[in-house]
PDB file of C-alpha atoms and ligand atoms in Angstrom:
ATOM      1  CA  UNK A   1       5.013  -0.921  15.706  1.00 94.00           C
ATOM      2  CA  UNK A   2       2.484  -3.708  16.268  1.00 96.00           C
ATOM      3  CA  UNK A   3       2.601  -7.245  14.919  1.00 97.00           C
ATOM      4  CA  UNK A   4      -0.799  -8.877  14.440  1.00 98.00           C
ATOM      5  CA  UNK A   5      -0.222 -12.606  13.780  1.00 98.00           C
ATOM      6  CA  UNK A   6      -3.143 -14.925  13.025  1.00 98.00           C
ATOM      7  CA  UNK A   7      -3.450 -18.638  12.333  1.00 98.00           C
ATOM      8  CA  UNK A   8      -4.922 -18.268   8.862  1.00 98.00           C
ATOM      9  CA  UNK A   9      -4.875 -15.828   5.952  1.00 97.00           C
ATOM     10  CA  UNK A  10      -8.651 -15.432   6.278  1.00 98.00           C
ATOM     11  CA  UNK A  11      -8.197 -14.191   9.836  1.00 98.00           C
ATOM     12  CA  UNK A  12      -5.492 -11.769   8.675  1.00 98.00           C
ATOM     13  CA  UNK A  13      -7.790 -10.382   5.993  1.00 98.00           C
ATOM     14  CA  UNK A  14     -10.726 -10.087   8.400  1.00 98.00           C
ATOM     15  CA  UNK A  15      -8.588  -8.209  10.890  1.00 98.00           C
ATOM     16  CA  UNK A  16      -7.232  -5.788   8.301  1.00 98.00           C
ATOM     17  CA  UNK A  17     -10.692  -5.183   6.849  1.00 98.00           C
ATOM     18  CA  UNK A  18     -11.899  -4.254  10.349  1.00 98.00           C
ATOM     19  CA  UNK A  19      -8.849  -2.007  10.810  1.00 98.00           C
ATOM     20  CA  UNK A  20      -9.600  -0.331   7.473  1.00 98.00           C
ATOM     21  CA  UNK A  21     -13.192   0.337   8.600  1.00 98.00           C
ATOM     22  CA  UNK A  22     -12.053   1.705  11.975  1.00 98.00           C
ATOM     23  CA  UNK A  23      -9.518   4.080  10.399  1.00 98.00           C
ATOM     24  CA  UNK A  24     -12.059   5.159   7.808  1.00 98.00           C
ATOM     25  CA  UNK A  25     -14.605   6.002  10.518  1.00 98.00           C
ATOM     26  CA  UNK A  26     -11.962   7.892  12.556  1.00 98.00           C
ATOM     27  CA  UNK A  27     -10.744   9.911   9.568  1.00 98.00           C
ATOM     28  CA  UNK A  28     -14.246  10.749   8.366  1.00 98.00           C
ATOM     29  CA  UNK A  29     -15.225  11.780  11.880  1.00 98.00           C
ATOM     30  CA  UNK A  30     -12.092  13.913  12.216  1.00 98.00           C
ATOM     31  CA  UNK A  31     -11.839  15.591   8.811  1.00 96.00           C
ATOM     32  CA  UNK A  32     -14.728  14.440   6.677  1.00 98.00           C
ATOM     33  CA  UNK A  33     -12.825  12.098   4.375  1.00 98.00           C
ATOM     34  CA  UNK A  34     -10.613   9.005   4.297  1.00 98.00           C
ATOM     35  CA  UNK A  35      -7.609   8.977   1.936  1.00 98.00           C
ATOM     36  CA  UNK A  36      -6.170   5.523   1.403  1.00 98.00           C
ATOM     37  CA  UNK A  37      -3.335   4.298  -0.826  1.00 98.00           C
ATOM     38  CA  UNK A  38      -3.814   0.701  -1.967  1.00 98.00           C
ATOM     39  CA  UNK A  39      -1.151  -1.889  -2.622  1.00 98.00           C
ATOM     40  CA  UNK A  40      -0.856  -3.921  -5.793  1.00 97.00           C
ATOM     41  CA  UNK A  41       0.023  -7.541  -6.311  1.00 95.00           C
ATOM     42  CA  UNK A  42      -2.234 -10.463  -5.423  1.00 95.00           C
ATOM     43  CA  UNK A  43      -2.455 -10.337  -1.614  1.00 96.00           C
ATOM     44  CA  UNK A  44      -4.922  -7.424  -1.471  1.00 98.00           C
ATOM     45  CA  UNK A  45      -7.451  -9.013  -3.860  1.00 98.00           C
ATOM     46  CA  UNK A  46      -9.231 -10.921  -1.099  1.00 98.00           C
ATOM     47  CA  UNK A  47      -9.093  -7.863   1.176  1.00 98.00           C
ATOM     48  CA  UNK A  48     -10.844  -5.830  -1.494  1.00 98.00           C
ATOM     49  CA  UNK A  49     -13.448  -8.544  -2.030  1.00 98.00           C
ATOM     50  CA  UNK A  50     -14.102  -8.661   1.734  1.00 98.00           C
ATOM     51  CA  UNK A  51     -14.476  -4.889   1.931  1.00 98.00           C
ATOM     52  CA  UNK A  52     -16.817  -4.876  -1.067  1.00 98.00           C
ATOM     53  CA  UNK A  53     -19.038  -7.555   0.469  1.00 98.00           C
ATOM     54  CA  UNK A  54     -18.983  -7.608   4.303  1.00 98.00           C
ATOM     55  CA  UNK A  55     -18.235  -3.878   4.610  1.00 98.00           C
ATOM     56  CA  UNK A  56     -20.489  -2.579   1.849  1.00 98.00           C
ATOM     57  CA  UNK A  57     -22.816  -1.030   4.404  1.00 98.00           C
ATOM     58  CA  UNK A  58     -20.316  -0.477   7.195  1.00 98.00           C
ATOM     59  CA  UNK A  59     -18.191   2.253   5.612  1.00 98.00           C
ATOM     60  CA  UNK A  60     -19.230   5.652   4.179  1.00 98.00           C
ATOM     61  CA  UNK A  61     -17.686   4.824   0.808  1.00 98.00           C
ATOM     62  CA  UNK A  62     -18.779   8.153  -0.676  1.00 98.00           C
ATOM     63  CA  UNK A  63     -16.243   9.803   1.662  1.00 98.00           C
ATOM     64  CA  UNK A  64     -13.316   7.523   0.708  1.00 98.00           C
ATOM     65  CA  UNK A  65     -10.624   8.597  -1.806  1.00 98.00           C
ATOM     66  CA  UNK A  66      -8.417   5.964  -3.384  1.00 98.00           C
ATOM     67  CA  UNK A  67      -4.788   6.206  -4.482  1.00 98.00           C
ATOM     68  CA  UNK A  68      -2.066   3.686  -5.361  1.00 98.00           C
ATOM     69  CA  UNK A  69       1.231   3.290  -3.557  1.00 98.00           C
ATOM     70  CA  UNK A  70       2.754   2.015  -6.760  1.00 98.00           C
ATOM     71  CA  UNK A  71       1.829   1.075 -10.301  1.00 98.00           C
ATOM     72  CA  UNK A  72       3.304  -0.834 -13.184  1.00 98.00           C
ATOM     73  CA  UNK A  73       4.052   1.137 -16.360  1.00 98.00           C
ATOM     74  CA  UNK A  74       1.348  -0.628 -18.344  1.00 98.00           C
ATOM     75  CA  UNK A  75      -2.000   0.544 -19.748  1.00 98.00           C
ATOM     76  CA  UNK A  76      -4.759   0.749 -17.152  1.00 98.00           C
ATOM     77  CA  UNK A  77      -6.532  -1.961 -19.132  1.00 98.00           C
ATOM     78  CA  UNK A  78      -3.578  -4.348 -18.781  1.00 98.00           C
ATOM     79  CA  UNK A  79      -3.979  -7.390 -16.504  1.00 97.00           C
ATOM     80  CA  UNK A  80      -0.798  -6.333 -14.668  1.00 97.00           C
ATOM     81  CA  UNK A  81      -2.264  -2.963 -13.720  1.00 98.00           C
ATOM     82  CA  UNK A  82      -2.763  -2.452  -9.986  1.00 98.00           C
ATOM     83  CA  UNK A  83      -5.544  -0.047 -10.832  1.00 98.00           C
ATOM     84  CA  UNK A  84      -7.383  -2.655 -12.926  1.00 98.00           C
ATOM     85  CA  UNK A  85      -7.131  -5.206 -10.092  1.00 98.00           C
ATOM     86  CA  UNK A  86      -8.680  -2.721  -7.651  1.00 98.00           C
ATOM     87  CA  UNK A  87     -11.329  -1.710 -10.202  1.00 98.00           C
ATOM     88  CA  UNK A  88     -12.432  -5.341 -10.596  1.00 98.00           C
ATOM     89  CA  UNK A  89     -12.280  -6.297  -6.914  1.00 98.00           C
ATOM     90  CA  UNK A  90     -13.297  -3.090  -5.138  1.00 98.00           C
ATOM     91  CA  UNK A  91     -14.386  -0.049  -7.163  1.00 98.00           C
ATOM     92  CA  UNK A  92     -16.829  -1.760  -9.543  1.00 98.00           C
ATOM     93  CA  UNK A  93     -18.497  -3.994  -6.929  1.00 98.00           C
ATOM     94  CA  UNK A  94     -19.029  -0.939  -4.670  1.00 98.00           C
ATOM     95  CA  UNK A  95     -19.929   1.461  -7.493  1.00 98.00           C
ATOM     96  CA  UNK A  96     -17.217   3.897  -6.389  1.00 98.00           C
ATOM     97  CA  UNK A  97     -17.487   7.267  -8.139  1.00 98.00           C
ATOM     98  CA  UNK A  98     -14.500   7.390 -10.561  1.00 98.00           C
ATOM     99  CA  UNK A  99     -13.766  10.951  -9.391  1.00 98.00           C
ATOM    100  CA  UNK A 100     -12.795   9.398  -6.040  1.00 98.00           C
ATOM    101  CA  UNK A 101     -10.163   7.157  -7.623  1.00 98.00           C
ATOM    102  CA  UNK A 102      -6.725   8.435  -8.696  1.00 98.00           C
ATOM    103  CA  UNK A 103      -5.107   5.976 -11.088  1.00 98.00           C
ATOM    104  CA  UNK A 104      -1.493   6.592 -12.068  1.00 98.00           C
ATOM    105  CA  UNK A 105      -1.863   8.014 -15.582  1.00 98.00           C
ATOM    106  CA  UNK A 106       0.496   5.597 -17.249  1.00 98.00           C
ATOM    107  CA  UNK A 107      -0.716   6.736 -20.673  1.00 98.00           C
ATOM    108  CA  UNK A 108       1.481   9.803 -20.108  1.00 98.00           C
ATOM    109  CA  UNK A 109       4.626   7.650 -19.894  1.00 98.00           C
ATOM    110  CA  UNK A 110       6.254   6.712 -16.584  1.00 98.00           C
ATOM    111  CA  UNK A 111       8.219   9.910 -15.899  1.00 98.00           C
ATOM    112  CA  UNK A 112       5.346  12.252 -16.729  1.00 98.00           C
ATOM    113  CA  UNK A 113       2.902  10.017 -14.833  1.00 98.00           C
ATOM    114  CA  UNK A 114       5.063  10.222 -11.703  1.00 98.00           C
ATOM    115  CA  UNK A 115       5.301  14.014 -11.978  1.00 98.00           C
ATOM    116  CA  UNK A 116       1.558  14.274 -12.520  1.00 98.00           C
ATOM    117  CA  UNK A 117       0.823  11.999  -9.545  1.00 98.00           C
ATOM    118  CA  UNK A 118       3.076  14.078  -7.314  1.00 97.00           C
ATOM    119  CA  UNK A 119       1.164  17.188  -8.465  1.00 97.00           C
ATOM    120  CA  UNK A 120      -2.171  15.442  -7.877  1.00 97.00           C
ATOM    121  CA  UNK A 121      -1.138  14.670  -4.294  1.00 98.00           C
ATOM    122  CA  UNK A 122      -0.065  18.252  -3.623  1.00 96.00           C
ATOM    123  CA  UNK A 123      -3.413  19.402  -4.955  1.00 97.00           C
ATOM    124  CA  UNK A 124      -5.431  16.829  -2.998  1.00 98.00           C
ATOM    125  CA  UNK A 125      -3.612  17.644   0.231  1.00 97.00           C
ATOM    126  CA  UNK A 126      -4.058  21.415  -0.344  1.00 96.00           C
ATOM    127  CA  UNK A 127      -0.377  22.108  -0.854  1.00 95.00           C
ATOM    128  CA  UNK A 128       0.589  20.285   2.327  1.00 91.00           C
ATOM    129  CA  UNK A 129       2.853  17.276   2.359  1.00 89.00           C
ATOM    130  CA  UNK A 130       0.704  14.244   1.495  1.00 95.00           C
ATOM    131  CA  UNK A 131      -0.333  12.477   4.682  1.00 96.00           C
ATOM    132  CA  UNK A 132      -2.553   9.508   3.943  1.00 98.00           C
ATOM    133  CA  UNK A 133      -4.977   8.259   6.568  1.00 98.00           C
ATOM    134  CA  UNK A 134      -3.947   4.724   5.632  1.00 98.00           C
ATOM    135  CA  UNK A 135      -1.397   3.145   3.310  1.00 98.00           C
ATOM    136  CA  UNK A 136      -1.662  -0.586   2.694  1.00 98.00           C
ATOM    137  CA  UNK A 137       1.569  -2.305   1.663  1.00 98.00           C
ATOM    138  CA  UNK A 138       2.492  -5.755   0.511  1.00 98.00           C
ATOM    139  CA  UNK A 139       5.893  -7.415   0.820  1.00 98.00           C
ATOM    140  CA  UNK A 140       7.718  -9.154  -1.977  1.00 98.00           C
ATOM    141  CA  UNK A 141       9.683 -12.312  -1.168  1.00 97.00           C
ATOM    142  CA  UNK A 142      12.766 -10.253  -2.049  1.00 97.00           C
ATOM    143  CA  UNK A 143      11.869  -7.744   0.698  1.00 98.00           C
ATOM    144  CA  UNK A 144      10.582  -4.998  -1.613  1.00 98.00           C
ATOM    145  CA  UNK A 145       7.463  -3.036  -0.823  1.00 98.00           C
ATOM    146  CA  UNK A 146       5.492  -0.769  -3.139  1.00 98.00           C
ATOM    147  CA  UNK A 147       8.042  -0.573  -5.950  1.00 98.00           C
ATOM    148  CA  UNK A 148      10.992   0.043  -3.649  1.00 98.00           C
ATOM    149  CA  UNK A 149      13.154  -2.793  -4.948  1.00 98.00           C
ATOM    150  CA  UNK A 150      16.603  -3.855  -3.699  1.00 98.00           C
ATOM    151  CA  UNK A 151      19.606  -1.937  -5.066  1.00 98.00           C
ATOM    152  CA  UNK A 152      17.590   0.815  -6.741  1.00 98.00           C
ATOM    153  CA  UNK A 153      18.195   4.551  -6.648  1.00 97.00           C
ATOM    154  CA  UNK A 154      14.726   5.392  -5.286  1.00 98.00           C
ATOM    155  CA  UNK A 155      15.724   3.859  -1.917  1.00 98.00           C
ATOM    156  CA  UNK A 156      17.874   6.949  -1.304  1.00 98.00           C
ATOM    157  CA  UNK A 157      15.310   9.515  -2.404  1.00 98.00           C
ATOM    158  CA  UNK A 158      14.546  11.597   0.686  1.00 97.00           C
ATOM    159  CA  UNK A 159      11.708  13.558  -0.983  1.00 96.00           C
ATOM    160  CA  UNK A 160       8.119  12.691  -0.093  1.00 96.00           C
ATOM    161  CA  UNK A 161       7.140  12.174  -3.720  1.00 97.00           C
ATOM    162  CA  UNK A 162       6.230   9.779  -6.494  1.00 98.00           C
ATOM    163  CA  UNK A 163       9.088   8.530  -8.663  1.00 98.00           C
ATOM    164  CA  UNK A 164       9.389   6.499 -11.863  1.00 98.00           C
ATOM    165  CA  UNK A 165      12.256   4.166 -12.552  1.00 98.00           C
ATOM    166  CA  UNK A 166      13.185   1.094 -14.518  1.00 98.00           C
ATOM    167  CA  UNK A 167      13.336  -2.018 -12.333  1.00 98.00           C
ATOM    168  CA  UNK A 168      15.669  -4.573 -13.874  1.00 97.00           C
ATOM    169  CA  UNK A 169      14.371  -7.358 -11.607  1.00 96.00           C
ATOM    170  CA  UNK A 170      10.927  -7.152 -13.190  1.00 96.00           C
ATOM    171  CA  UNK A 171      12.065  -5.790 -16.554  1.00 97.00           C
ATOM    172  CA  UNK A 172       9.678  -2.870 -16.487  1.00 98.00           C
ATOM    173  CA  UNK A 173       9.219   0.727 -15.403  1.00 98.00           C
ATOM    174  CA  UNK A 174       7.476   1.223 -12.092  1.00 98.00           C
ATOM    175  CA  UNK A 175       5.936   4.302 -10.543  1.00 98.00           C
ATOM    176  CA  UNK A 176       6.198   4.368  -6.752  1.00 98.00           C
ATOM    177  CA  UNK A 177       5.738   6.362  -3.573  1.00 98.00           C
ATOM    178  CA  UNK A 178       9.085   7.046  -1.955  1.00 98.00           C
ATOM    179  CA  UNK A 179       9.683   5.824   1.614  1.00 98.00           C
ATOM    180  CA  UNK A 180       9.309   9.333   3.096  1.00 97.00           C
ATOM    181  CA  UNK A 181       5.930   9.709   1.406  1.00 97.00           C
ATOM    182  CA  UNK A 182       4.794   6.352   2.811  1.00 98.00           C
ATOM    183  CA  UNK A 183       6.179   7.133   6.274  1.00 97.00           C
ATOM    184  CA  UNK A 184       4.206  10.389   6.355  1.00 97.00           C
ATOM    185  CA  UNK A 185       0.956   8.405   6.602  1.00 97.00           C
ATOM    186  CA  UNK A 186      -1.049   8.353   9.844  1.00 97.00           C
ATOM    187  CA  UNK A 187      -1.432   4.590   9.571  1.00 98.00           C
ATOM    188  CA  UNK A 188       0.625   2.056   7.595  1.00 98.00           C
ATOM    189  CA  UNK A 189      -0.504  -1.571   7.358  1.00 98.00           C
ATOM    190  CA  UNK A 190       1.593  -4.375   5.892  1.00 98.00           C
ATOM    191  CA  UNK A 191      -0.566  -7.228   4.594  1.00 98.00           C
ATOM    192  CA  UNK A 192       1.632 -10.333   4.387  1.00 98.00           C
ATOM    193  CA  UNK A 193       0.561 -13.952   4.396  1.00 98.00           C
ATOM    194  CA  UNK A 194       2.005 -17.276   3.259  1.00 97.00           C
ATOM    195  CA  UNK A 195       5.186 -19.143   4.115  1.00 97.00           C
ATOM    196  CA  UNK A 196       6.840 -17.772   0.984  1.00 97.00           C
ATOM    197  CA  UNK A 197       7.145 -14.434   2.764  1.00 98.00           C
ATOM    198  CA  UNK A 198       8.675 -15.759   6.012  1.00 98.00           C
ATOM    199  CA  UNK A 199      12.307 -15.113   4.978  1.00 98.00           C
ATOM    200  CA  UNK A 200      11.517 -11.544   3.899  1.00 98.00           C
ATOM    201  CA  UNK A 201       9.552 -10.854   7.077  1.00 98.00           C
ATOM    202  CA  UNK A 202      12.512 -11.989   9.183  1.00 98.00           C
ATOM    203  CA  UNK A 203      14.889  -9.797   7.151  1.00 98.00           C
ATOM    204  CA  UNK A 204      12.693  -6.787   7.693  1.00 98.00           C
ATOM    205  CA  UNK A 205      11.821  -7.245  11.345  1.00 98.00           C
ATOM    206  CA  UNK A 206      14.833  -8.990  12.846  1.00 97.00           C
ATOM    207  CA  UNK A 207      17.911  -8.888  10.615  1.00 96.00           C
ATOM    208  CA  UNK A 208      20.605  -6.213  10.533  1.00 97.00           C
ATOM    209  CA  UNK A 209      19.700  -2.901   8.917  1.00 97.00           C
ATOM    210  CA  UNK A 210      20.479  -3.092   5.192  1.00 98.00           C
ATOM    211  CA  UNK A 211      18.019  -1.115   3.097  1.00 98.00           C
ATOM    212  CA  UNK A 212      19.777  -2.008  -0.150  1.00 98.00           C
ATOM    213  CA  UNK A 213      18.978  -5.679   0.453  1.00 98.00           C
ATOM    214  CA  UNK A 214      15.792  -5.234   2.482  1.00 98.00           C
ATOM    215  CA  UNK A 215      14.039  -2.045   1.251  1.00 98.00           C
ATOM    216  CA  UNK A 216      10.903  -2.557   3.384  1.00 98.00           C
ATOM    217  CA  UNK A 217      13.123  -1.700   6.389  1.00 98.00           C
ATOM    218  CA  UNK A 218      12.737   1.886   5.148  1.00 98.00           C
ATOM    219  CA  UNK A 219       9.119   1.868   6.322  1.00 98.00           C
ATOM    220  CA  UNK A 220       9.065   3.112   9.909  1.00 97.00           C
ATOM    221  CA  UNK A 221       6.779   4.725  12.429  1.00 94.00           C
ATOM    222  CA  UNK A 222       7.142   8.505  12.562  1.00 87.00           C
ATOM    223  CA  UNK A 223       6.008  10.744  15.391  1.00 75.00           C
ATOM    224  CA  UNK A 224       2.295  10.742  14.612  1.00 82.00           C
ATOM    225  CA  UNK A 225       2.080   7.636  12.445  1.00 89.00           C
ATOM    226  CA  UNK A 226       1.606   4.026  13.426  1.00 96.00           C
ATOM    227  CA  UNK A 227       2.870   0.946  11.631  1.00 98.00           C
ATOM    228  CA  UNK A 228       1.159  -2.379  11.940  1.00 98.00           C
ATOM    229  CA  UNK A 229       1.838  -5.777  10.391  1.00 98.00           C
ATOM    230  CA  UNK A 230      -1.066  -8.089   9.580  1.00 98.00           C
ATOM    231  CA  UNK A 231       0.392 -11.582   9.041  1.00 98.00           C
ATOM    232  CA  UNK A 232      -0.440 -15.249   9.276  1.00 98.00           C
ATOM    233  CA  UNK A 233       1.679 -17.837  11.108  1.00 98.00           C
ATOM    234  CA  UNK A 234       3.214 -18.845   7.782  1.00 98.00           C
ATOM    235  CA  UNK A 235       4.640 -15.412   7.093  1.00 98.00           C
ATOM    236  CA  UNK A 236       5.734 -14.966  10.735  1.00 98.00           C
ATOM    237  CA  UNK A 237       7.185 -18.479  10.902  1.00 97.00           C
ATOM    238  CA  UNK A 238      10.867 -17.468  10.969  1.00 98.00           C
ATOM    239  CA  UNK A 239      10.596 -14.716  13.540  1.00 97.00           C
ATOM    240  CA  UNK A 240      12.366 -15.336  16.838  1.00 93.00           C
ATOM    241  CA  UNK A 241      10.168 -12.843  18.678  1.00 75.00           C
ATOM    242  CA  UNK A 242       6.461 -12.760  17.929  1.00 61.00           C
TER     243      UNK A 242
HETATM  244  O1  LIG B   1       2.831  -3.650  -7.601  1.00 93.90           O
HETATM  245  C1  LIG B   1       3.140  -4.561  -6.828  1.00 93.90           C
HETATM  246  O2  LIG B   1       3.487  -5.691  -7.162  1.00 93.90           O
HETATM  247  C2  LIG B   1       2.996  -4.330  -5.361  1.00 93.90           C
HETATM  248  O3  LIG B   1       2.711  -3.125  -4.946  1.00 93.90           O
HETATM  249  C3  LIG B   1       4.115  -5.024  -4.641  1.00 93.90           C
HETATM  250  O4  LIG B   1       4.844  -4.252  -3.759  1.00 93.90           O
HETATM  251  C4  LIG B   1       3.453  -6.172  -3.927  1.00 93.90           C
HETATM  252  O5  LIG B   1       2.783  -5.673  -2.781  1.00 93.90           O
HETATM  253  C5  LIG B   1       4.439  -7.228  -3.522  1.00 93.90           C
HETATM  254  O6  LIG B   1       5.188  -7.576  -4.672  1.00 93.90           O
HETATM  255  C6  LIG B   1       3.730  -8.450  -2.961  1.00 93.90           C
HETATM  256  O7  LIG B   1       2.933  -8.971  -3.983  1.00 93.90           O
HETATM  257  P1  LIG B   1       1.931 -10.230  -3.718  1.00 93.90           P
HETATM  258  O8  LIG B   1       0.881  -9.726  -2.808  1.00 93.90           O
HETATM  259  O9  LIG B   1       1.413 -10.568  -5.087  1.00 93.90           O
HETATM  260  O10 LIG B   1       2.775 -11.315  -3.090  1.00 93.90           O
END
C-alpha cells in the first residue's frame, strides 16, 4: 500500500488524474480497454473536471468503460445520483458514448438493480470474476467507503458482488460493491482531502482493526492488486507515520 500525501487538494487531484491516465494506458496496451469504477460524493467532481479538460487528448476515451462503485437509490435524474454527477462533470464534457457507461438501473428498484448490476459485471468480464483496472474510492468522515457503512450487514458479505441495502444513517437504500469485489481490482485509489477526513484516515490506517466501526479497513491489497491513497496534508494530519 502506498500513501501519496500532498500539500494541497489541487496537487492530490493532479496526481490522481495522472495515475488514472497511466493505468488507462497500461490497461489499453495490455488488453485493449480500461474498466474503471467511479466513486460518488463530492470529492471526485474536480477530478472528473480535470480529466475532462487537461486529459481530453491524453487518454483514449473511446476505450474506457465506466461503472459505479456505489449508487444512491434515486432516479438517475436526481441531484443525489452519482451517475448524474459523473454525467455532468465527465461523460458530457468528453462526449462519452453512453454504451460505455453502466449506470445502476435504479428505476428497477434497489434489489433488482443490484442483481442486474451483478449480472452486467459477469457479462462484461466474460463470466470471470469482475476485476476492474481501477476503482476510485472516497472516504466518509464516519470511515465508510462506497456504501459500506458502519454496522451494516454488507460488511460481512464475502461474495464479490453488488448488493442493495437500507442504510439508516443516510435514510435511504444504497447499491454497493462488496469489499471482495473492490479488492479484486488491479488498482484501488482512495481520493481523500480536507481536514474533516483526518480522523477517519487515522482510524483506517493506524487504529485497531474494527471493520464494524471503520468499514474502509476492509479494502486491502490482494496478490495482484495495488492500493494507493491520494491525500492532502489536511486528511493525513492525524497520522503518526506518513
Ligand atoms: O455515494 C457516495 O456518497 C460515495 O460513494 C461515498 O462513499 C463517498 O465517497 C464518501 O461519502 C465521501 O464523500 P465526499 O467525497 O462527498 O466527502
